[in-house]
Coordinates of C-alpha atoms in Angstrom, one line a residue:
M64 CA -21.4 9.4 0.6
S65 CA -18.7 12.0 1.1
K66 CA -18.7 15.3 -0.7
I67 CA -15.5 14.4 -2.7
R68 CA -17.0 11.1 -3.9
Q69 CA -20.0 13.0 -5.2
I70 CA -17.7 15.4 -7.0
L71 CA -15.4 12.8 -8.5
P72 CA -16.7 10.3 -11.1
K73 CA -15.2 6.8 -10.7
G74 CA -12.1 6.3 -12.8
R75 CA -11.4 10.1 -13.1
E76 CA -10.6 10.5 -9.4
D77 CA -6.8 11.2 -9.7
K78 CA -7.2 13.5 -12.6
E79 CA -9.9 15.5 -10.8
L80 CA -7.8 15.5 -7.6
L81 CA -4.8 16.9 -9.4
E82 CA -6.9 19.6 -11.0
G83 CA -8.3 20.4 -7.5
L84 CA -4.8 20.5 -6.1
R85 CA -3.7 22.8 -8.9
N86 CA -6.6 25.2 -8.2
G87 CA -6.2 25.0 -4.4
D88 CA -9.6 23.3 -3.9
N89 CA -9.8 22.5 -0.2
T90 CA -12.1 19.5 -0.8
A91 CA -9.6 17.8 -3.1
I92 CA -6.7 18.6 -0.8
S93 CA -8.6 17.2 2.3
Y94 CA -9.5 14.1 0.3
I95 CA -5.8 13.6 -0.6
Y96 CA -4.8 13.9 3.0
K97 CA -7.6 11.6 4.2
T98 CA -6.9 8.8 1.7
C99 CA -3.1 9.0 1.3
Y100 CA -1.8 10.0 4.7
P101 CA -2.5 6.7 6.7
S102 CA -0.1 4.6 4.7
V103 CA 2.6 7.3 5.0
S104 CA 2.0 7.5 8.8
H105 CA 2.3 3.7 9.0
L106 CA 5.5 3.8 7.0
I107 CA 7.2 6.4 9.2
T108 CA 6.0 5.4 12.6
G109 CA 6.9 1.8 11.8
N110 CA 10.5 3.0 10.9
Q111 CA 11.8 5.0 13.9
G112 CA 9.5 8.0 13.3
R113 CA 6.9 9.9 15.3
E114 CA 3.5 11.0 14.1
E115 CA 4.6 14.6 14.0
E116 CA 7.4 13.6 11.7
A117 CA 5.0 11.7 9.5
K118 CA 2.8 14.8 9.2
D119 CA 5.8 17.0 8.3
I120 CA 7.0 14.5 5.7
F121 CA 3.6 14.1 4.2
Q122 CA 3.1 17.9 4.0
E123 CA 6.5 18.2 2.2
A124 CA 5.4 15.4 -0.3
V125 CA 2.1 17.2 -1.0
M126 CA 4.1 20.4 -1.7
V127 CA 6.4 18.4 -4.1
L128 CA 3.3 17.1 -5.9
Y129 CA 1.8 20.7 -5.9
D130 CA 5.0 22.1 -7.5
K131 CA 4.9 19.4 -10.1
V132 CA 1.2 19.8 -11.1
T133 CA 1.6 23.5 -11.4
H134 CA 4.1 22.9 -14.2
E135 CA 2.0 22.4 -17.4
N136 CA 4.1 19.5 -18.8
F137 CA 3.8 17.3 -15.7
E138 CA 2.0 14.0 -16.2
L139 CA 1.5 11.6 -13.3
S140 CA 2.5 8.1 -14.3
S141 CA 1.0 6.4 -11.2
K142 CA -1.8 6.9 -8.7
I143 CA -1.5 9.9 -6.5
S144 CA -1.2 7.7 -3.4
T145 CA 1.7 5.8 -5.0
F146 CA 3.5 9.0 -6.0
L147 CA 3.1 10.5 -2.5
Y148 CA 4.1 7.3 -0.8
A149 CA 7.3 7.0 -2.9
V150 CA 8.2 10.7 -2.2
C151 CA 7.5 10.3 1.5
R152 CA 9.6 7.1 1.6
R153 CA 12.5 8.9 -0.1
L154 CA 12.2 11.9 2.2
W155 CA 12.1 9.7 5.2
L156 CA 15.1 7.7 4.2
K157 CA 17.0 11.0 3.7
Q158 CA 16.0 12.2 7.1
L159 CA 17.1 8.9 8.7
N160 CA 20.4 9.1 6.9
K161 CA 20.9 12.7 8.2
R162 CA 20.0 11.5 11.7
E163 CA 22.5 8.6 11.5
N164 CA 25.2 10.9 10.2
S165 CA 24.7 13.5 12.9
L166 CA 25.0 10.7 15.5
G167 CA 28.1 9.4 13.8
T168 CA 26.6 5.9 13.5
S169 CA 26.6 5.8 9.7
D170 CA 29.5 4.5 7.6
S171 CA 31.1 6.8 5.0
D172 CA 28.9 5.5 2.2
G173 CA 25.7 6.5 4.0
L174 CA 22.3 5.2 3.1
E175 CA 21.6 4.7 -0.6
I176 CA 18.5 6.7 -1.6
A177 CA 16.5 5.4 -4.6
D178 CA 15.0 7.9 -6.9
V179 CA 11.2 8.5 -6.8
E180 CA 10.7 6.8 -10.2
S181 CA 12.2 3.5 -9.0
D182 CA 10.2 3.8 -5.7
I183 CA 7.0 4.2 -7.7
Q184 CA 7.8 1.2 -9.8
V185 CA 8.4 -0.9 -6.8
H186 CA 5.1 0.2 -5.3
L187 CA 3.3 -0.4 -8.6
D188 CA 4.8 -3.9 -8.7
K189 CA 3.6 -4.6 -5.2
E190 CA 0.1 -3.2 -6.0
D191 CA 0.0 -5.6 -9.0
E192 CA 1.0 -8.6 -6.8
F193 CA -1.7 -7.7 -4.3
S194 CA -4.2 -7.4 -7.0
K195 CA -3.3 -10.8 -8.4
M196 CA -3.4 -12.4 -5.0
D197 CA -6.8 -10.8 -4.4
S198 CA -8.1 -12.2 -7.7
A199 CA -6.6 -15.7 -6.9
M200 CA -8.4 -15.6 -3.5
H201 CA -11.7 -14.8 -5.1
Q202 CA -11.2 -17.7 -7.6
L203 CA -10.3 -20.0 -4.8
G204 CA -13.9 -20.1 -3.4
E205 CA -15.1 -21.6 -0.2
P206 CA -14.3 -23.1 2.2
C207 CA -10.6 -22.5 1.2
Q208 CA -10.9 -18.7 1.2
T209 CA -12.2 -18.6 4.7
I210 CA -9.8 -21.2 6.0
L211 CA -6.8 -19.3 4.7
K212 CA -8.1 -15.9 5.9
D213 CA -8.9 -17.4 9.3
F214 CA -5.4 -18.8 9.7
Y215 CA -3.2 -16.2 8.0
I216 CA -5.1 -13.0 8.5
R217 CA -7.3 -13.5 11.6
N218 CA -4.7 -15.6 13.4
K219 CA -7.1 -18.4 14.3
S220 CA -5.7 -21.6 15.6
M221 CA -6.1 -24.9 13.8
N222 CA -8.3 -26.1 16.7
E223 CA -10.6 -23.1 16.1
I224 CA -10.7 -23.8 12.3
C225 CA -11.3 -27.5 13.0
E226 CA -14.3 -26.7 15.2
K227 CA -15.6 -24.0 12.8
F228 CA -15.6 -26.3 9.8
G229 CA -16.5 -29.6 11.6
Y230 CA -13.3 -31.5 10.8
T231 CA -12.8 -34.6 13.0
N232 CA -9.3 -33.5 14.1
T233 CA -6.7 -30.8 13.6
D234 CA -4.7 -33.0 11.2
N235 CA -7.6 -33.1 8.8
A236 CA -7.9 -29.3 9.1
K237 CA -4.2 -28.9 8.4
T238 CA -4.4 -31.1 5.4
Q239 CA -7.3 -29.1 4.0
K240 CA -5.4 -25.8 4.7
Y241 CA -2.4 -27.2 2.9
K242 CA -4.5 -28.2 -0.2
C243 CA -6.1 -24.8 -0.2
L244 CA -2.8 -23.1 -0.1
Q245 CA -1.5 -25.2 -3.0
R246 CA -4.6 -24.3 -5.0
L247 CA -4.1 -20.6 -4.2
K248 CA -0.4 -20.7 -5.3
K249 CA -1.4 -22.4 -8.5
L250 CA -4.1 -19.7 -9.2
F251 CA -1.7 -16.9 -8.3
F252 CA 1.2 -18.2 -10.4
D253 CA -1.0 -19.0 -13.4
Q254 CA -2.0 -15.3 -13.5
K255 CA 1.7 -14.3 -13.3
S256 CA 2.5 -16.3 -16.4
D257 CA -0.3 -14.5 -18.4

């Protein structure tokens, strides 16, 4: 178990991390980097950026968070990871816009930059959707859960799935996959209507 996990009780993690950031606690700062940076790196390197640029943008976002937490009236309305991701996304879009403008490839309107609050809301909505999908997958049960994961996540062919589950032919495996997918959709959308 890592040192930070021993320090931070479950459920109070973000509050403790913010306090650690406010006090310059290296353990908290390292933990923020370790847990939040990978998604930012993926965002930037997947959108015309280099690893060095991702590190710079993330550092700038952490400084934005630090500036906010050192003001006593600041209250974080999302997870730290969500906040940092939203700030990094906004900073990266600004940088891409500047790059396009300097190359003369952008139109006069430029790239519309959403504010951090709307970015956070979009990210929160996506987290909620993923949570509901995860819950629906757990309710789905076996063999449907494994069939869908094998096909959509592990990229296994219908022949491999047919052999793994002992179906007589791939058409039977496809039919089962279709039925599983329909059940998953029903479970997912039943949660959304709650």
